[in-house]
């Protein structure tokens, strides 16, 4: 029975991987809004009813693709964080994490567009996407936390933080877990601003806004990512 169950699990994993691969191909060809379970089934030579046993709806398939994309860019950022552990230059560590996120985005533009591009009409992301979506942010927060522990993080004046912003960042820090709550609210607000600007920078490059404006894009990104780290308080 164990061998049979194992074979079934392997077969299911293979079919699931094939469904996702075809769905990603359709994302690249037509965009997320036109993703169709019937079209995926047709391309794989499956009847729709068989595919529904894996993903009962388009939204569930979209969610699986979104979680995979967040996990992948998060793994790239986490790998860069781990590779720089022991480096005593927090700006260099921050920049390495940012460069890893950009590198993944440039290599997977359609998956990046799925998670950071235009919302998919009629789709509402479930709670299951929240933790994967936080992985890049958590890598950046880890750099700031380590810097704070060694006195290499400049913390903005807490009194200057508007109460509404304080409430928002406190809630966000609690949502992300202990990494966020170890930092003062003003420092966390600065990190949130830098995180948003990081993905704005990546999106500008990926979606063509730098065309005819910035040609030395890798150099520009590295320079600006480091500036964002210093803006967030890293010394």
Coordinates of N, CA and C in Angstrom, one line a residue:
X1 N 0.8 -1.2 0.0 CA 0.0 0.0 0.0 C 0.9 1.3 0.0
X2 N 2.0 1.2 0.7 CA 2.9 2.4 0.8 C 3.4 2.7 -0.6
X3 N 3.8 1.7 -1.3 CA 4.4 1.9 -2.6 C 3.4 2.5 -3.6
X4 N 2.1 2.0 -3.5 CA 1.1 2.5 -4.3 C 0.8 3.9 -4.0
X5 N 0.7 4.2 -2.7 CA 0.4 5.6 -2.3 C 1.5 6.5 -2.8
X6 N 2.8 6.1 -2.6 CA 3.9 6.9 -3.1 C 3.9 7.1 -4.6
X7 N 3.5 6.1 -5.4 CA 3.4 6.3 -6.8 C 2.3 7.3 -7.1
X8 N 1.2 7.2 -6.4 CA 0.1 8.2 -6.7 C 0.5 9.6 -6.3
X9 N 1.2 9.7 -5.3 CA 1.6 11.1 -4.8 C 2.6 11.6 -5.9
X10 N 3.5 10.8 -6.4 CA 4.4 11.3 -7.4 C 3.7 11.7 -8.7
X11 N 2.7 10.8 -9.0 CA 2.0 11.1 -10.3 C 1.2 12.4 -10.1
X12 N 0.6 12.6 -8.9 CA -0.1 13.9 -8.7 C 0.8 15.1 -8.7
X13 N 2.0 14.9 -8.1 CA 3.0 16.0 -8.1 C 3.4 16.4 -9.6
X14 N 3.6 15.3 -10.4 CA 4.0 15.6 -11.8 C 2.9 16.3 -12.6
X15 N 1.6 15.9 -12.4 CA 0.5 16.5 -13.1 C 0.3 18.0 -12.6
X16 N 0.5 18.2 -11.3 CA 0.4 19.5 -10.7 C 1.4 20.4 -11.3
X17 N 2.7 19.9 -11.4 CA 3.8 20.7 -12.0 C 3.5 21.0 -13.5
X18 N 2.9 20.1 -14.2 CA 2.6 20.3 -15.6 C 1.5 21.4 -15.8
X19 N 0.5 21.3 -14.9 CA -0.6 22.3 -14.9 C 0.0 23.7 -14.7
X20 N 0.9 23.8 -13.7 CA 1.4 25.1 -13.4 C 2.3 25.6 -14.5
X21 N 3.1 24.7 -15.1 CA 4.0 25.1 -16.2 C 3.2 25.6 -17.4
X22 N 2.1 24.9 -17.7 CA 1.2 25.4 -18.8 C 0.6 26.7 -18.5
X23 N 0.1 26.9 -17.2 CA -0.5 28.1 -16.8 C 0.5 29.3 -16.9
X24 N 1.7 29.1 -16.5 CA 2.8 30.1 -16.6 C 3.0 30.5 -18.1
X25 N 2.9 29.5 -19.0 CA 3.1 29.8 -20.4 C 2.0 30.6 -20.9
X26 N 0.8 30.4 -20.4 CA -0.4 31.2 -20.8 C -0.3 32.6 -20.2
X27 N 0.3 32.7 -19.0 CA 0.5 34.0 -18.4 C 1.4 34.8 -19.3
X28 N 2.5 34.2 -19.8 CA 3.4 34.9 -20.7 C 2.8 35.3 -22.0
X29 N 1.9 34.4 -22.5 CA 1.3 34.7 -23.9 C 0.2 35.6 -23.8
X30 N -0.7 35.5 -22.8 CA -2.0 36.2 -22.8 C -2.2 37.1 -21.6
X31 N -1.4 36.9 -20.5 CA -1.7 37.7 -19.3 C -2.6 36.9 -18.3
X32 N -2.5 37.3 -17.1 CA -3.3 36.6 -16.0 C -4.8 36.7 -16.2
X33 N -5.3 37.8 -16.7 CA -6.7 38.0 -16.8 C -7.4 37.0 -17.8
X34 N -6.6 36.4 -18.7 CA -7.1 35.5 -19.7 C -6.8 34.0 -19.3
X35 N -6.2 33.8 -18.2 CA -5.9 32.4 -17.8 C -7.2 31.6 -17.7
X36 N -7.2 30.5 -18.3 CA -8.4 29.6 -18.4 C -8.1 28.2 -18.0
X37 N -8.9 27.6 -17.1 CA -8.7 26.2 -16.8 C -8.9 25.3 -18.0
X38 N -10.0 25.6 -18.7 CA -10.3 24.8 -19.9 C -9.1 24.9 -20.9
X39 N -8.6 26.0 -21.1 CA -7.5 26.1 -22.0 C -6.2 25.4 -21.5
X40 N -6.0 25.4 -20.3 CA -4.9 24.7 -19.7 C -5.1 23.2 -19.9
X41 N -6.3 22.7 -19.6 CA -6.7 21.3 -19.7 C -6.5 20.9 -21.2
X42 N -7.0 21.7 -22.1 CA -6.9 21.4 -23.5 C -5.4 21.2 -24.0
X43 N -4.6 22.1 -23.6 CA -3.2 22.1 -24.0 C -2.5 20.8 -23.4
X44 N -2.9 20.4 -22.2 CA -2.3 19.2 -21.6 C -3.0 17.9 -22.0
X45 N -4.0 18.0 -22.9 CA -4.7 16.8 -23.3 C -5.6 16.2 -22.2
X46 N -6.0 17.0 -21.3 CA -6.9 16.6 -20.2 C -8.3 17.0 -20.4
X47 N -9.2 16.3 -19.8 CA -10.6 16.8 -19.8 C -10.7 17.8 -18.6
X48 N -11.6 18.8 -18.7 CA -11.7 19.8 -17.7 C -12.0 19.2 -16.3
X49 N -12.8 18.2 -16.3 CA -13.2 17.6 -15.0 C -12.0 17.0 -14.3
X50 N -11.0 16.5 -15.1 CA -9.9 15.9 -14.4 C -9.0 17.0 -13.8
X51 N -8.9 18.2 -14.5 CA -8.1 19.3 -14.0 C -8.7 19.9 -12.8
X52 N -10.0 19.9 -12.7 CA -10.7 20.5 -11.6 C -10.4 19.7 -10.3
X53 N -10.0 18.4 -10.4 CA -9.6 17.7 -9.2 C -8.3 18.2 -8.6
X54 N -7.5 19.0 -9.4 CA -6.3 19.6 -8.9 C -6.6 21.0 -8.5
X55 N -7.3 21.7 -9.3 CA -7.6 23.2 -9.0 C -9.1 23.4 -9.4
X56 N -9.9 23.4 -8.3 CA -11.4 23.6 -8.6 C -11.8 24.8 -9.3
X57 N -10.9 25.9 -9.3 CA -11.3 27.1 -9.9 C -10.1 27.8 -10.5
X58 N -10.3 28.8 -11.4 CA -9.2 29.6 -11.9 C -8.5 30.3 -10.7
X59 N -9.3 30.8 -9.8 CA -8.7 31.6 -8.7 C -7.7 30.7 -7.8
X60 N -8.1 29.4 -7.6 CA -7.2 28.6 -6.9 C -5.9 28.3 -7.6
X61 N -6.0 28.2 -8.9 CA -4.7 28.0 -9.7 C -3.9 29.3 -9.7
X62 N -4.6 30.5 -9.8 CA -3.9 31.7 -9.7 C -3.2 31.9 -8.4
X63 N -3.9 31.5 -7.3 CA -3.3 31.6 -6.0 C -2.0 30.7 -5.9
X64 N -2.1 29.5 -6.4 CA -0.9 28.6 -6.4 C 0.3 29.3 -7.2
X65 N 0.0 29.9 -8.3 CA 1.0 30.5 -9.1 C 1.6 31.7 -8.3
X66 N 0.7 32.5 -7.7 CA 1.2 33.7 -6.9 C 2.0 33.3 -5.7
X67 N 1.6 32.2 -5.0 CA 2.4 31.8 -3.9 C 3.8 31.3 -4.3
X68 N 3.8 30.5 -5.5 CA 5.1 30.1 -6.0 C 6.0 31.2 -6.3
X69 N 5.4 32.3 -7.0 CA 6.2 33.4 -7.4 C 6.8 34.2 -6.1
X70 N 5.9 34.4 -5.1 CA 6.4 35.0 -3.9 C 7.5 34.2 -3.2
X71 N 7.3 32.9 -3.2 CA 8.3 32.0 -2.6 C 9.6 32.1 -3.3
X72 N 9.5 32.1 -4.7 CA 10.7 32.1 -5.5 C 11.5 33.4 -5.3
X73 N 10.9 34.6 -5.4 CA 11.6 35.8 -5.2 C 12.1 35.9 -3.8
X74 N 11.3 35.4 -2.8 CA 11.7 35.4 -1.4 C 12.9 34.5 -1.2
X75 N 12.9 33.4 -1.9 CA 14.1 32.5 -1.8 C 15.4 33.1 -2.3
X76 N 15.2 33.9 -3.4 CA 16.4 34.6 -4.0 C 16.9 35.6 -3.0
X77 N 16.0 36.4 -2.4 CA 16.4 37.4 -1.4 C 17.0 36.7 -0.1
X78 N 16.3 35.6 0.3 CA 16.9 34.9 1.5 C 18.2 34.3 1.2
X79 N 18.5 33.8 0.0 CA 19.8 33.3 -0.3 C 20.9 34.4 -0.3
X80 N 20.5 35.6 -0.7 CA 21.5 36.7 -0.7 C 21.7 37.1 0.8
X81 N 20.7 37.1 1.6 CA 20.8 37.4 3.0 C 21.8 36.4 3.7
X82 N 21.6 35.1 3.4 CA 22.4 34.1 4.0 C 23.9 34.2 3.6
X83 N 24.0 34.5 2.3 CA 25.4 34.6 1.7 C 26.2 35.8 2.3
X84 N 25.5 36.8 2.8 CA 26.2 37.9 3.4 C 26.3 37.9 4.9
X85 N 25.8 36.8 5.5 CA 25.9 36.7 7.0 C 27.3 36.8 7.4
X86 N 27.6 37.6 8.4 CA 28.9 37.9 8.9 C 29.6 39.1 8.3
X87 N 28.9 39.7 7.2 CA 29.4 40.9 6.6 C 29.1 42.1 7.6
X88 N 30.1 42.9 7.9 CA 29.8 44.0 8.9 C 29.4 45.3 8.2
X89 N 29.0 45.2 6.9 CA 28.6 46.4 6.2 C 27.1 46.2 5.8
X90 N 26.2 46.8 6.6 CA 24.7 46.5 6.4 C 24.2 47.1 5.1
X91 N 24.8 48.2 4.6 CA 24.4 48.7 3.3 C 24.7 47.7 2.2
X92 N 25.9 47.0 2.3 CA 26.2 46.0 1.3 C 25.3 44.8 1.4
X93 N 24.9 44.4 2.6 CA 24.0 43.3 2.7 C 22.6 43.7 2.2
X94 N 22.1 44.9 2.5 CA 20.9 45.3 2.0 C 20.9 45.4 0.4
X95 N 21.9 45.9 -0.1 CA 22.0 46.0 -1.6 C 22.1 44.6 -2.2
X96 N 22.7 43.6 -1.6 CA 22.8 42.3 -2.1 C 21.4 41.7 -2.1
X97 N 20.6 41.9 -1.1 CA 19.2 41.4 -1.1 C 18.4 42.0 -2.2
X98 N 18.5 43.3 -2.3 CA 17.8 44.1 -3.4 C 18.2 43.6 -4.8
X99 N 19.5 43.4 -5.0 CA 19.9 42.9 -6.3 C 19.4 41.5 -6.6
X100 N 19.3 40.7 -5.6 CA 18.8 39.3 -5.8 C 17.3 39.4 -6.2
X101 N 16.5 40.3 -5.6 CA 15.1 40.4 -5.9 C 15.0 40.9 -7.4
X102 N 15.8 41.9 -7.7 CA 15.8 42.4 -9.1 C 16.2 41.3 -10.1
X103 N 17.2 40.5 -9.8 CA 17.7 39.5 -10.7 C 16.6 38.5 -10.9
X104 N 15.9 38.1 -9.9 CA 14.8 37.1 -10.1 C 13.7 37.8 -11.0
X105 N 13.4 39.0 -10.7 CA 12.3 39.7 -11.5 C 12.7 39.8 -13.0
X106 N 13.9 40.1 -13.3 CA 14.3 40.2 -14.7 C 14.3 38.8 -15.4
X107 N 14.6 37.8 -14.6 CA 14.6 36.4 -15.2 C 13.2 35.8 -15.3
X108 N 12.2 36.4 -14.5 CA 10.8 35.8 -14.5 C 9.8 37.0 -14.6
X109 N 9.9 37.7 -15.7 CA 9.1 39.0 -15.8 C 7.6 38.7 -15.7
X110 N 7.1 37.6 -16.3 CA 5.6 37.4 -16.2 C 5.2 37.0 -14.8
X111 N 6.0 36.2 -14.1 CA 5.6 35.9 -12.8 C 5.7 37.1 -11.9
X112 N 6.7 38.0 -12.1 CA 6.8 39.2 -11.4 C 5.6 40.1 -11.6
X113 N 5.2 40.2 -12.9 CA 4.0 41.0 -13.2 C 2.7 40.4 -12.5
X114 N 2.7 39.1 -12.3 CA 1.5 38.5 -11.6 C 1.4 39.0 -10.2
X115 N 2.6 39.2 -9.5 CA 2.5 39.6 -8.1 C 2.7 41.1 -7.9
X116 N 3.3 41.8 -8.8 CA 3.5 43.2 -8.6 C 3.0 44.1 -9.7
X117 N 2.3 43.5 -10.7 CA 1.7 44.3 -11.8 C 0.3 44.6 -11.5
X118 N -0.5 44.8 -12.5 CA -1.9 45.2 -12.4 C -2.7 44.1 -11.7
X119 N -3.7 44.4 -10.9 CA -4.5 43.4 -10.3 C -5.3 42.6 -11.3
X120 N -5.5 41.4 -11.1 CA -6.3 40.5 -12.0 C -7.8 40.8 -11.7
X121 N -8.5 41.2 -12.8 CA -10.0 41.5 -12.6 C -10.7 40.3 -12.0
X122 N -11.5 40.6 -10.9 CA -12.3 39.5 -10.3 C -11.6 38.6 -9.3
X123 N -10.3 38.8 -9.2 CA -9.5 38.0 -8.2 C -9.2 38.7 -7.0
X124 N -9.4 38.1 -5.8 CA -9.0 38.6 -4.5 C -8.1 37.7 -3.8
X125 N -6.9 38.1 -3.6 CA -5.9 37.2 -3.0 C -6.3 36.8 -1.6
X126 N -6.2 35.5 -1.3 CA -6.6 35.0 0.0 C -5.5 35.2 1.0
X127 N -5.8 34.8 2.3 CA -4.8 34.9 3.4 C -3.6 34.1 3.1
X128 N -3.7 33.0 2.4 CA -2.6 32.1 2.1 C -1.4 32.8 1.4
X129 N -1.7 34.0 0.8 CA -0.6 34.7 0.1 C 0.2 35.6 1.0
X130 N -0.3 35.9 2.2 CA 0.3 36.9 3.0 C 1.7 36.5 3.4
X131 N 1.9 35.4 4.0 CA 3.3 34.9 4.4 C 4.3 34.9 3.3
X132 N 4.0 34.2 2.2 CA 4.9 34.2 1.1 C 5.2 35.6 0.6
X133 N 4.2 36.5 0.6 CA 4.5 37.9 0.1 C 5.4 38.7 1.0
X134 N 5.6 38.2 2.2 CA 6.4 39.0 3.1 C 7.9 38.6 3.1
X135 N 8.3 37.6 2.3 CA 9.6 37.0 2.4 C 10.7 38.0 2.1
X136 N 10.5 38.8 1.0 CA 11.6 39.8 0.7 C 11.7 40.9 1.8
X137 N 10.5 41.3 2.3 CA 10.5 42.3 3.3 C 11.2 41.8 4.6
X138 N 11.0 40.5 4.9 CA 11.6 39.9 6.1 C 13.1 39.9 5.9
X139 N 13.6 39.6 4.7 CA 15.1 39.6 4.5 C 15.6 41.0 4.7
X140 N 14.9 42.0 4.3 CA 15.4 43.4 4.5 C 15.3 43.8 5.9
X141 N 14.3 43.4 6.6 CA 14.1 43.6 8.0 C 15.2 43.0 8.8
X142 N 15.6 41.8 8.4 CA 16.7 41.0 9.1 C 18.0 41.8 9.0
X143 N 18.3 42.4 7.8 CA 19.5 43.3 7.7 C 19.4 44.4 8.7
X144 N 18.2 45.1 8.8 CA 18.1 46.2 9.7 C 18.2 45.8 11.2
X145 N 17.6 44.6 11.5 CA 17.6 44.1 12.8 C 19.1 43.9 13.3
X146 N 19.8 43.2 12.4 CA 21.2 42.9 12.7 C 22.0 44.3 12.9
X147 N 21.7 45.2 12.0 CA 22.4 46.5 12.1 C 22.0 47.2 13.4
X148 N 20.8 47.1 13.8 CA 20.3 47.8 15.0 C 21.0 47.2 16.2
X149 N 21.2 45.8 16.2 CA 21.9 45.2 17.3 C 23.3 45.6 17.5
X150 N 23.9 46.1 16.4 CA 25.3 46.5 16.5 C 25.5 48.0 16.5
X151 N 24.4 48.7 16.6 CA 24.5 50.2 16.6 C 24.7 50.8 15.2
X152 N 24.4 50.0 14.2 CA 24.7 50.5 12.8 C 23.4 50.9 12.1
X153 N 22.3 51.1 12.9 CA 21.0 51.6 12.3 C 20.7 52.9 13.0
X154 N 20.6 53.9 12.2 CA 20.1 55.2 12.7 C 18.6 55.2 12.8
X155 N 18.1 55.4 14.0 CA 16.6 55.4 14.2 C 16.1 56.8 14.2
X156 N 15.1 57.1 13.3 CA 14.5 58.4 13.3 C 13.8 58.8 14.6
X157 N 13.5 60.1 14.7 CA 12.9 60.5 16.0 C 11.5 59.9 16.0
X158 N 11.2 59.2 17.1 CA 9.9 58.6 17.3 C 8.8 59.7 17.4
X159 N 9.1 60.8 17.9 CA 8.1 61.9 18.1 C 7.6 62.4 16.8
X160 N 8.4 62.3 15.8 CA 8.0 62.8 14.4 C 7.1 61.9 13.7
X161 N 6.8 60.7 14.2 CA 6.0 59.7 13.5 C 4.5 60.0 13.7
X162 N 3.7 60.3 12.7 CA 2.3 60.5 12.8 C 1.6 59.3 13.5
X163 N 0.6 59.6 14.3 CA 0.0 58.5 15.0 C -0.6 57.4 14.1
X164 N -1.2 57.9 13.0 CA -1.8 56.9 12.1 C -0.8 56.0 11.5
X165 N 0.4 56.6 11.1 CA 1.5 55.8 10.6 C 2.0 54.8 11.7
X166 N 2.1 55.3 12.9 CA 2.6 54.5 14.0 C 1.7 53.3 14.2
X167 N 0.4 53.5 14.1 CA -0.6 52.4 14.2 C -0.4 51.4 13.1
X168 N -0.3 51.9 11.9 CA -0.1 51.0 10.7 C 1.1 50.2 10.8
X169 N 2.2 50.8 11.1 CA 3.5 50.0 11.2 C 3.5 49.1 12.3
X170 N 2.9 49.4 13.4 CA 2.8 48.5 14.5 C 2.0 47.3 14.2
X171 N 0.9 47.4 13.5 CA 0.1 46.3 13.0 C 0.9 45.5 12.0
X172 N 1.6 46.2 11.1 CA 2.4 45.4 10.1 C 3.5 44.6 10.7
X173 N 4.2 45.3 11.7 CA 5.3 44.6 12.4 C 4.8 43.3 13.1
X174 N 3.6 43.4 13.7 CA 3.0 42.3 14.4 C 2.6 41.2 13.5
X175 N 2.1 41.6 12.3 CA 1.8 40.6 11.3 C 3.0 39.9 10.8
X176 N 4.1 40.6 10.6 CA 5.3 39.9 10.1 C 6.0 39.1 11.2
X177 N 5.7 39.3 12.4 CA 6.3 38.5 13.5 C 7.4 39.2 14.3
X178 N 8.2 38.4 14.9 CA 9.2 39.0 15.9 C 10.2 39.9 15.2
X179 N 10.6 39.6 14.0 CA 11.6 40.4 13.3 C 11.2 41.9 13.3
X180 N 9.9 42.1 13.1 CA 9.5 43.5 13.0 C 9.4 44.2 14.3
X181 N 8.9 43.4 15.3 CA 8.6 44.0 16.6 C 9.9 44.3 17.4
X182 N 11.0 43.8 16.9 CA 12.3 44.1 17.6 C 12.8 45.5 17.2
X183 N 12.2 46.1 16.2 CA 12.7 47.5 15.8 C 11.7 48.5 16.3
X184 N 12.2 49.8 16.5 CA 11.4 50.9 16.9 C 10.4 51.2 15.8
X185 N 9.2 51.7 16.1 CA 8.2 52.0 15.1 C 8.7 52.9 14.0
X186 N 9.5 54.0 14.4 CA 10.0 54.9 13.4 C 10.9 54.2 12.4
X187 N 11.8 53.3 12.9 CA 12.7 52.6 12.0 C 11.9 51.7 11.1
X188 N 10.9 51.1 11.6 CA 10.1 50.2 10.8 C 9.3 51.0 9.7
X189 N 8.9 52.2 10.0 CA 8.2 53.0 9.0 C 9.2 53.3 7.9
X190 N 10.4 53.7 8.2 CA 11.4 54.0 7.2 C 11.7 52.8 6.3
X191 N 11.8 51.6 7.0 CA 12.0 50.3 6.2 C 10.8 50.1 5.2
X192 N 9.6 50.3 5.7 CA 8.4 50.1 4.8 C 8.5 51.0 3.6
X193 N 8.9 52.2 3.8 CA 9.0 53.2 2.7 C 10.1 52.7 1.7
X194 N 11.2 52.3 2.2 CA 12.3 51.8 1.4 C 11.9 50.6 0.6
X195 N 11.2 49.7 1.3 CA 10.7 48.4 0.6 C 9.8 48.8 -0.6
X196 N 8.8 49.7 -0.4 CA 7.9 50.1 -1.4 C 8.7 50.8 -2.6
X197 N 9.7 51.6 -2.3 CA 10.5 52.2 -3.3 C 11.3 51.2 -4.1
X198 N 11.8 50.2 -3.4 CA 12.6 49.1 -4.1 C 11.7 48.5 -5.2
X199 N 10.5 48.1 -4.9 CA 9.7 47.5 -5.9 C 9.2 48.4 -6.9
X200 N 9.1 49.7 -6.6 CA 8.8 50.7 -7.6 C 10.0 50.8 -8.6
X201 N 11.2 50.7 -8.1 CA 12.4 50.8 -8.9 C 12.5 49.6 -9.9
X202 N 12.2 48.4 -9.3 CA 12.2 47.2 -10.1 C 11.1 47.3 -11.2
X203 N 9.9 47.7 -10.8 CA 8.8 47.7 -11.7 C 9.1 48.8 -12.8
X204 N 9.6 49.9 -12.5 CA 10.0 50.9 -13.6 C 10.9 50.3 -14.6
X205 N 11.9 49.5 -14.2 CA 12.8 48.9 -15.1 C 12.1 47.8 -15.9
X206 N 11.3 47.0 -15.3 CA 10.7 45.8 -15.9 C 9.6 46.2 -16.9
X207 N 8.8 47.2 -16.5 CA 7.7 47.6 -17.3 C 7.9 48.7 -18.3
X208 N 9.2 49.1 -18.5 CA 9.6 50.0 -19.6 C 9.7 51.4 -19.3
X209 N 9.5 51.9 -18.1 CA 9.5 53.3 -17.8 C 10.9 53.9 -17.9
X210 N 11.9 53.1 -17.9 CA 13.3 53.6 -18.0 C 13.7 53.7 -19.4
X211 N 12.9 53.3 -20.3 CA 13.3 53.3 -21.7 C 13.7 54.7 -22.2
X212 N 14.9 54.9 -22.7 CA 15.3 56.2 -23.2 C 15.7 57.1 -22.1
X213 N 15.6 56.7 -20.8 CA 15.9 57.5 -19.7 C 17.1 57.0 -18.9
X214 N 17.1 55.8 -18.6 CA 18.2 55.1 -17.8 C 18.7 54.0 -18.7
X215 N 20.0 54.1 -19.1 CA 20.6 53.0 -19.9 C 21.5 52.1 -19.0
X216 N 22.2 52.7 -18.1 CA 23.1 51.9 -17.2 C 22.3 51.4 -16.1
X217 N 21.4 50.5 -16.4 CA 20.3 50.1 -15.4 C 20.9 49.3 -14.2
X218 N 21.8 48.4 -14.4 CA 22.3 47.7 -13.3 C 23.1 48.6 -12.4
X219 N 23.9 49.5 -12.9 CA 24.6 50.4 -12.1 C 23.7 51.4 -11.3
X220 N 22.7 51.8 -12.1 CA 21.7 52.7 -11.5 C 20.9 52.0 -10.3
X221 N 20.6 50.8 -10.6 CA 19.8 50.0 -9.5 C 20.7 49.9 -8.3
X222 N 22.0 49.4 -8.5 CA 22.8 49.2 -7.4 C 23.1 50.5 -6.6
X223 N 23.3 51.6 -7.3 CA 23.5 52.9 -6.6 C 22.2 53.3 -5.8
X224 N 21.1 53.1 -6.4 CA 19.8 53.6 -5.8 C 19.4 52.6 -4.7
X225 N 19.7 51.3 -4.8 CA 19.3 50.4 -3.7 C 20.2 50.7 -2.5
X226 N 21.4 51.0 -2.7 CA 22.3 51.4 -1.6 C 21.8 52.7 -0.9
X227 N 21.4 53.6 -1.7 CA 20.8 54.9 -1.2 C 19.5 54.6 -0.4
X228 N 18.7 53.7 -0.8 CA 17.5 53.3 -0.1 C 17.9 52.7 1.3
X229 N 18.9 51.9 1.3 CA 19.4 51.4 2.6 C 19.8 52.4 3.5
X230 N 20.6 53.4 3.0 CA 21.0 54.5 3.9 C 19.8 55.4 4.3
X231 N 18.8 55.5 3.4 CA 17.6 56.3 3.7 C 16.8 55.6 4.8
X232 N 16.9 54.2 4.8 CA 16.2 53.5 5.9 C 17.0 53.5 7.2
X233 N 18.2 54.1 7.2 CA 18.9 54.3 8.5 C 20.1 53.4 8.6
X234 N 20.5 52.6 7.6 CA 21.7 51.8 7.7 C 22.9 52.7 7.5
X235 N 23.9 52.4 8.4 CA 25.1 53.2 8.3 C 26.2 52.4 7.6

